[in-house]
mmCIF file of C-alpha atoms in Angstrom:
data_model
loop_
_atom_site.group_PDB
_atom_site.id
_atom_site.type_symbol
_atom_site.label_atom_id
_atom_site.label_comp_id
_atom_site.label_asym_id
_atom_site.label_seq_id
_atom_site.Cartn_x
_atom_site.Cartn_y
_atom_site.Cartn_z
ATOM 1 C CA UNK A 1 8.337 89.132 157.840
ATOM 2 C CA UNK A 2 5.571 90.627 155.687
ATOM 3 C CA UNK A 3 2.193 88.981 155.370
ATOM 4 C CA UNK A 4 2.883 88.173 151.744
ATOM 5 C CA UNK A 5 6.236 86.564 152.560
ATOM 6 C CA UNK A 6 4.705 84.569 155.383
ATOM 7 C CA UNK A 7 1.932 83.286 153.134
ATOM 8 C CA UNK A 8 4.357 82.382 150.370
ATOM 9 C CA UNK A 9 6.474 80.494 152.897
ATOM 10 C CA UNK A 10 3.343 78.716 154.127
ATOM 11 C CA UNK A 11 2.476 77.807 150.547
ATOM 12 C CA UNK A 12 5.943 76.458 149.845
ATOM 13 C CA UNK A 13 5.945 74.490 153.087
ATOM 14 C CA UNK A 14 2.594 72.912 152.321
ATOM 15 C CA UNK A 15 3.713 71.865 148.878
ATOM 16 C CA UNK A 16 6.935 70.501 150.261
ATOM 17 C CA UNK A 17 4.992 68.580 152.874
ATOM 18 C CA UNK A 18 3.103 66.794 150.133
ATOM 19 C CA UNK A 19 6.271 65.109 148.910
ATOM 20 C CA UNK A 20 6.803 61.774 150.588
ATOM 21 C CA UNK A 21 9.716 60.179 148.760
ATOM 22 C CA UNK A 22 11.653 60.846 145.595
ATOM 23 C CA UNK A 23 10.402 63.313 143.023
ATOM 24 C CA UNK A 24 6.702 62.831 143.657
ATOM 25 C CA UNK A 25 4.544 65.607 142.182
ATOM 26 C CA UNK A 26 2.649 67.031 145.177
ATOM 27 C CA UNK A 27 -0.380 67.667 142.976
ATOM 28 C CA UNK A 28 -0.617 64.029 141.946
ATOM 29 C CA UNK A 29 -2.243 63.004 145.228
ATOM 30 C CA UNK A 30 -5.565 63.985 146.726
ATOM 31 C CA UNK A 31 -3.891 65.167 149.908
ATOM 32 C CA UNK A 32 -1.394 67.221 147.937
ATOM 33 C CA UNK A 33 -4.111 68.926 145.892
ATOM 34 C CA UNK A 34 -6.116 69.687 149.034
ATOM 35 C CA UNK A 35 -3.135 71.247 150.757
ATOM 36 C CA UNK A 36 -2.191 73.232 147.659
ATOM 37 C CA UNK A 37 -5.759 74.464 147.290
ATOM 38 C CA UNK A 38 -5.848 75.569 150.925
ATOM 39 C CA UNK A 39 -2.547 77.369 150.478
ATOM 40 C CA UNK A 40 -3.803 79.182 147.381
ATOM 41 C CA UNK A 41 -6.929 80.288 149.262
ATOM 42 C CA UNK A 42 -4.863 81.603 152.180
ATOM 43 C CA UNK A 43 -2.576 83.447 149.785
ATOM 44 C CA UNK A 44 -5.578 85.021 148.062
ATOM 45 C CA UNK A 45 -7.102 86.058 151.385
ATOM 46 C CA UNK A 46 -3.772 87.533 152.419
ATOM 47 C CA UNK A 47 -3.732 89.765 149.338
ATOM 48 C CA UNK A 48 -7.363 90.688 149.989
ATOM 49 C CA UNK A 49 -6.557 91.737 153.563
ATOM 50 C CA UNK A 50 -3.853 93.993 152.157
ATOM 51 C CA UNK A 51 -6.354 95.570 149.770
ATOM 52 C CA UNK A 52 -4.734 93.992 146.703
ATOM 53 C CA UNK A 53 -7.859 92.523 145.163
ATOM 54 C CA UNK A 54 -6.397 92.096 141.685
ATOM 55 C CA UNK A 55 -3.468 90.061 143.023
ATOM 56 C CA UNK A 56 -5.861 87.991 145.139
ATOM 57 C CA UNK A 57 -7.598 86.616 142.065
ATOM 58 C CA UNK A 58 -4.647 84.642 140.637
ATOM 59 C CA UNK A 59 -4.150 82.229 143.576
ATOM 60 C CA UNK A 60 -7.910 81.900 144.048
ATOM 61 C CA UNK A 61 -8.271 81.010 140.378
ATOM 62 C CA UNK A 62 -5.611 78.328 140.843
ATOM 63 C CA UNK A 63 -7.504 76.991 143.858
ATOM 64 C CA UNK A 64 -10.639 76.671 141.736
ATOM 65 C CA UNK A 65 -8.669 74.940 138.992
ATOM 66 C CA UNK A 66 -7.880 72.274 141.580
ATOM 67 C CA UNK A 67 -11.515 72.095 142.736
ATOM 68 C CA UNK A 68 -14.115 74.313 141.061
ATOM 69 C CA UNK A 69 -16.672 73.612 143.809
ATOM 70 C CA UNK A 70 -14.409 74.497 146.727
ATOM 71 C CA UNK A 71 -16.485 76.538 149.178
ATOM 72 C CA UNK A 72 -13.568 78.489 150.655
ATOM 73 C CA UNK A 73 -12.180 79.571 147.274
ATOM 74 C CA UNK A 74 -15.610 80.625 146.001
ATOM 75 C CA UNK A 75 -16.378 82.489 149.235
ATOM 76 C CA UNK A 76 -13.009 84.262 149.043
ATOM 77 C CA UNK A 77 -13.677 85.340 145.457
ATOM 78 C CA UNK A 78 -17.085 86.600 146.575
ATOM 79 C CA UNK A 79 -15.317 88.830 149.091
ATOM 80 C CA UNK A 80 -12.919 90.026 146.394
ATOM 81 C CA UNK A 81 -15.735 91.032 144.043
ATOM 82 C CA UNK A 82 -17.671 92.563 146.927
ATOM 83 C CA UNK A 83 -14.631 94.739 147.689
ATOM 84 C CA UNK A 84 -14.442 95.699 144.014
ATOM 85 C CA UNK A 85 -18.126 96.748 143.953
ATOM 86 C CA UNK A 86 -19.082 93.965 141.548
ATOM 87 C CA UNK A 87 -22.328 92.841 143.223
ATOM 88 C CA UNK A 88 -23.485 90.425 140.522
ATOM 89 C CA UNK A 89 -20.196 88.534 140.572
ATOM 90 C CA UNK A 90 -20.056 88.588 144.369
ATOM 91 C CA UNK A 91 -23.566 87.166 144.551
ATOM 92 C CA UNK A 92 -22.663 84.482 142.028
ATOM 93 C CA UNK A 93 -19.650 83.277 144.011
ATOM 94 C CA UNK A 94 -21.467 83.403 147.354
ATOM 95 C CA UNK A 95 -24.106 81.122 145.864
ATOM 96 C CA UNK A 96 -21.446 78.755 144.533
ATOM 97 C CA UNK A 97 -19.853 78.616 147.966
ATOM 98 C CA UNK A 98 -23.177 77.833 149.646
ATOM 99 C CA UNK A 99 -24.065 75.210 147.067
ATOM 100 C CA UNK A 100 -20.979 73.340 148.266
ATOM 101 C CA UNK A 101 -21.414 74.061 151.982
ATOM 102 C CA UNK A 102 -24.944 75.260 152.631
ATOM 103 C CA UNK A 103 -24.763 75.390 156.438
ATOM 104 C CA UNK A 104 -21.425 77.155 156.832
ATOM 105 C CA UNK A 105 -22.201 79.937 159.328
ATOM 106 C CA UNK A 106 -19.217 82.050 158.305
ATOM 107 C CA UNK A 107 -20.218 82.073 154.632
ATOM 108 C CA UNK A 108 -23.873 82.629 155.506
ATOM 109 C CA UNK A 109 -22.977 85.585 157.733
ATOM 110 C CA UNK A 110 -20.709 87.105 155.079
ATOM 111 C CA UNK A 111 -23.376 86.623 152.418
ATOM 112 C CA UNK A 112 -25.954 88.189 154.719
ATOM 113 C CA UNK A 113 -23.673 91.180 155.230
ATOM 114 C CA UNK A 114 -23.298 91.514 151.467
ATOM 115 C CA UNK A 115 -27.077 91.364 150.985
ATOM 116 C CA UNK A 116 -27.532 93.968 153.739
ATOM 117 C CA UNK A 117 -25.022 96.192 151.946
ATOM 118 C CA UNK A 118 -27.125 95.802 148.792
ATOM 119 C CA UNK A 119 -30.275 96.780 150.759
ATOM 120 C CA UNK A 120 -31.744 93.325 150.176
ATOM 121 C CA UNK A 121 -32.832 93.212 153.792
ATOM 122 C CA UNK A 122 -35.345 90.366 153.699
ATOM 123 C CA UNK A 123 -32.838 88.041 152.017
ATOM 124 C CA UNK A 124 -30.100 89.190 154.401
ATOM 125 C CA UNK A 125 -32.302 88.423 157.401
ATOM 126 C CA UNK A 126 -32.898 84.884 156.132
ATOM 127 C CA UNK A 127 -29.175 84.251 155.718
ATOM 128 C CA UNK A 128 -28.387 85.617 159.173
ATOM 129 C CA UNK A 129 -31.086 83.375 160.634
ATOM 130 C CA UNK A 130 -29.462 80.370 158.990
ATOM 131 C CA UNK A 131 -26.059 81.395 160.356
ATOM 132 C CA UNK A 132 -27.498 81.798 163.862
ATOM 133 C CA UNK A 133 -28.663 78.172 163.799
ATOM 134 C CA UNK A 134 -25.040 77.084 164.307
ATOM 135 C CA UNK A 135 -24.806 77.129 168.119
ATOM 136 C CA UNK A 136 -21.036 76.562 168.012
ATOM 137 C CA UNK A 137 -20.143 79.336 165.556
ATOM 138 C CA UNK A 138 -17.499 81.492 167.222
ATOM 139 C CA UNK A 139 -18.956 84.749 165.825
ATOM 140 C CA UNK A 140 -22.568 83.979 166.739
ATOM 141 C CA UNK A 141 -22.893 87.170 168.814
ATOM 142 C CA UNK A 142 -22.061 89.179 165.706
ATOM 143 C CA UNK A 143 -24.682 87.256 163.739
ATOM 144 C CA UNK A 144 -27.371 88.309 166.229
ATOM 145 C CA UNK A 145 -26.067 91.860 166.045
ATOM 146 C CA UNK A 146 -26.499 91.667 162.271
ATOM 147 C CA UNK A 147 -29.991 90.239 162.729
ATOM 148 C CA UNK A 148 -30.831 93.206 164.930
ATOM 149 C CA UNK A 149 -29.562 95.742 162.395
ATOM 150 C CA UNK A 150 -31.512 94.039 159.621
ATOM 151 C CA UNK A 151 -34.684 93.866 161.714
ATOM 152 C CA UNK A 152 -34.398 97.633 162.244
ATOM 153 C CA UNK A 153 -34.196 98.178 158.494
ATOM 154 C CA UNK A 154 -37.296 96.012 158.112
ATOM 155 C CA UNK A 155 -39.115 98.172 160.671
ATOM 156 C CA UNK A 156 -39.257 95.528 163.418
ATOM 157 C CA UNK A 157 -37.969 97.390 166.494
ATOM 158 C CA UNK A 158 -39.116 94.836 169.076
ATOM 159 C CA UNK A 159 -37.538 91.980 167.157
ATOM 160 C CA UNK A 160 -34.367 94.039 166.743
ATOM 161 C CA UNK A 161 -34.209 94.622 170.493
ATOM 162 C CA UNK A 162 -34.490 90.866 171.113
ATOM 163 C CA UNK A 163 -31.609 90.190 168.738
ATOM 164 C CA UNK A 164 -29.379 92.872 170.274
ATOM 165 C CA UNK A 165 -30.158 91.502 173.731
ATOM 166 C CA UNK A 166 -29.188 88.014 172.568
ATOM 167 C CA UNK A 167 -25.970 89.352 171.041
ATOM 168 C CA UNK A 168 -25.028 90.968 174.352
ATOM 169 C CA UNK A 169 -25.853 87.803 176.281
ATOM 170 C CA UNK A 170 -23.395 85.952 174.076
ATOM 171 C CA UNK A 171 -20.780 88.705 174.247
ATOM 172 C CA UNK A 172 -21.216 91.765 176.478
ATOM 173 C CA UNK A 173 -18.546 93.635 174.530
ATOM 174 C CA UNK A 174 -20.392 94.289 171.269
ATOM 175 C CA UNK A 175 -20.166 98.072 170.688
ATOM 176 C CA UNK A 176 -22.689 98.245 167.876
ATOM 177 C CA UNK A 177 -25.304 96.264 169.810
ATOM 178 C CA UNK A 178 -24.719 98.464 172.861
ATOM 179 C CA UNK A 179 -25.171 101.663 170.851
ATOM 180 C CA UNK A 180 -28.341 100.350 169.216
ATOM 181 C CA UNK A 181 -29.763 99.338 172.596
ATOM 182 C CA UNK A 182 -28.900 102.779 173.961
ATOM 183 C CA UNK A 183 -30.667 104.420 171.015
ATOM 184 C CA UNK A 184 -33.752 102.222 171.289
ATOM 185 C CA UNK A 185 -33.967 102.789 175.045
ATOM 186 C CA UNK A 186 -33.635 106.549 174.588
ATOM 187 C CA UNK A 187 -36.372 106.571 171.943
ATOM 188 C CA UNK A 188 -38.626 104.667 174.365
ATOM 189 C CA UNK A 189 -37.767 107.160 177.148
ATOM 190 C CA UNK A 190 -36.079 104.481 179.221
ATOM 191 C CA UNK A 191 -33.252 106.798 180.147
ATOM 192 C CA UNK A 192 -31.555 104.766 182.890
ATOM 193 C CA UNK A 193 -30.830 101.724 180.698
ATOM 194 C CA UNK A 194 -30.061 104.075 177.801
ATOM 195 C CA UNK A 195 -27.288 105.720 179.816
ATOM 196 C CA UNK A 196 -25.999 102.334 180.994
ATOM 197 C CA UNK A 197 -25.787 100.977 177.451
ATOM 198 C CA UNK A 198 -24.221 104.219 176.254
ATOM 199 C CA UNK A 199 -21.551 104.230 178.972
ATOM 200 C CA UNK A 200 -20.648 100.634 178.168
ATOM 201 C CA UNK A 201 -20.421 101.515 174.476
ATOM 202 C CA UNK A 202 -18.160 104.488 175.238
ATOM 203 C CA UNK A 203 -15.754 102.266 177.176
ATOM 204 C CA UNK A 204 -15.344 99.938 174.212
ATOM 205 C CA UNK A 205 -15.450 102.096 171.106
ATOM 206 C CA UNK A 206 -14.417 105.415 169.655
ATOM 207 C CA UNK A 207 -17.235 107.895 169.223
ATOM 208 C CA UNK A 208 -18.908 108.490 165.871
ATOM 209 C CA UNK A 209 -21.356 111.152 164.732
ATOM 210 C CA UNK A 210 -24.387 109.138 165.757
ATOM 211 C CA UNK A 211 -23.074 108.242 169.198
ATOM 212 C CA UNK A 212 -22.015 111.827 169.895
ATOM 213 C CA UNK A 213 -25.498 113.087 169.054
ATOM 214 C CA UNK A 214 -27.006 110.514 171.409
ATOM 215 C CA UNK A 215 -24.440 111.521 174.035
ATOM 216 C CA UNK A 216 -25.557 115.157 173.896
ATOM 217 C CA UNK A 217 -29.181 114.108 174.269
ATOM 218 C CA UNK A 218 -28.542 111.877 177.252
ATOM 219 C CA UNK A 219 -26.360 114.523 178.887
ATOM 220 C CA UNK A 220 -29.237 117.000 178.607
ATOM 221 C CA UNK A 221 -31.644 114.506 180.162
ATOM 222 C CA UNK A 222 -29.342 114.248 183.158
ATOM 223 C CA UNK A 223 -28.572 117.987 183.160
ATOM 224 C CA UNK A 224 -24.852 117.417 182.599
ATOM 225 C CA UNK A 225 -24.087 120.632 180.717
ATOM 226 C CA UNK A 226 -20.335 120.103 180.579
ATOM 227 C CA UNK A 227 -20.667 116.685 178.974
ATOM 228 C CA UNK A 228 -23.324 117.936 176.570
ATOM 229 C CA UNK A 229 -21.050 120.802 175.509
ATOM 230 C CA UNK A 230 -18.074 118.450 175.133
ATOM 231 C CA UNK A 231 -19.997 116.066 172.888
ATOM 232 C CA UNK A 232 -21.301 119.013 170.874
ATOM 233 C CA UNK A 233 -17.795 120.372 170.325
ATOM 234 C CA UNK A 234 -16.600 116.949 169.181
ATOM 235 C CA UNK A 235 -19.467 116.786 166.700
ATOM 236 C CA UNK A 236 -18.565 120.230 165.361
ATOM 237 C CA UNK A 237 -14.854 119.444 165.114
ATOM 238 C CA UNK A 238 -14.997 115.882 163.765
ATOM 239 C CA UNK A 239 -18.294 115.678 161.859
ATOM 240 C CA UNK A 240 -19.271 119.229 160.813
ATOM 241 C CA UNK A 241 -20.969 118.241 157.559
ATOM 242 C CA UNK A 242 -23.035 115.353 158.854
ATOM 243 C CA UNK A 243 -26.815 115.122 159.308
ATOM 244 C CA UNK A 244 -26.118 114.389 162.989
ATOM 245 C CA UNK A 245 -24.401 117.729 163.469
ATOM 246 C CA UNK A 246 -27.218 119.545 161.687
ATOM 247 C CA UNK A 247 -29.704 117.747 163.945
ATOM 248 C CA UNK A 248 -27.635 118.758 166.981
ATOM 249 C CA UNK A 249 -27.758 122.414 165.905
ATOM 250 C CA UNK A 250 -31.516 122.243 165.412
ATOM 251 C CA UNK A 251 -31.953 120.936 168.949
ATOM 252 C CA UNK A 252 -30.046 123.781 170.596
#
């Protein structure tokens, strides 16, 4: 069954579940409207996950017709407009979502990510901090990872390191935090922890241009010519036009 079909079935089931006896209109009760609204939001998110942002808007609009202040519907529309590169609209709907549920860590983290994308780093950092306050948020490790990335953009390396360390204490398998810790350790000439972080990253994630460049540098530090050559060849083959490859060539 496709995602769309599954969501439509879920929607139909929820509406059917609202009917108690006779021909009761499921939208005539508070419970029925809540369940319908939730179903519309899930349908909209399903379209969004499939990359069909235009189709996502119709069910989300219906959800807002049932409750214009619904945090989930507004947050979902924010994601839709973010995907469509409509930053003003995305910002507007994120704010509407937070006005209804100001301490929702998921919405705060998503809004922070949007602000980071817009290079509004100070605002993003504040939103991530608010999200991190929720000790029970399931994605809290990712929030600290985001705090670390934002701190780097704000020029606060020591603070960034603290956030990445916290992220890895919450979840040791955070590839981005591991790569950033490897990079920071290398820059500080702490090569043993740099290699440890890098090896852990490599076990969890595919290489990218930045990680391959760091790999060549660490391999040279440890005089592993074969590994350095292998990383260099991967850079040339996979990322020939990148600044990382040009930097690699300049270091040879």
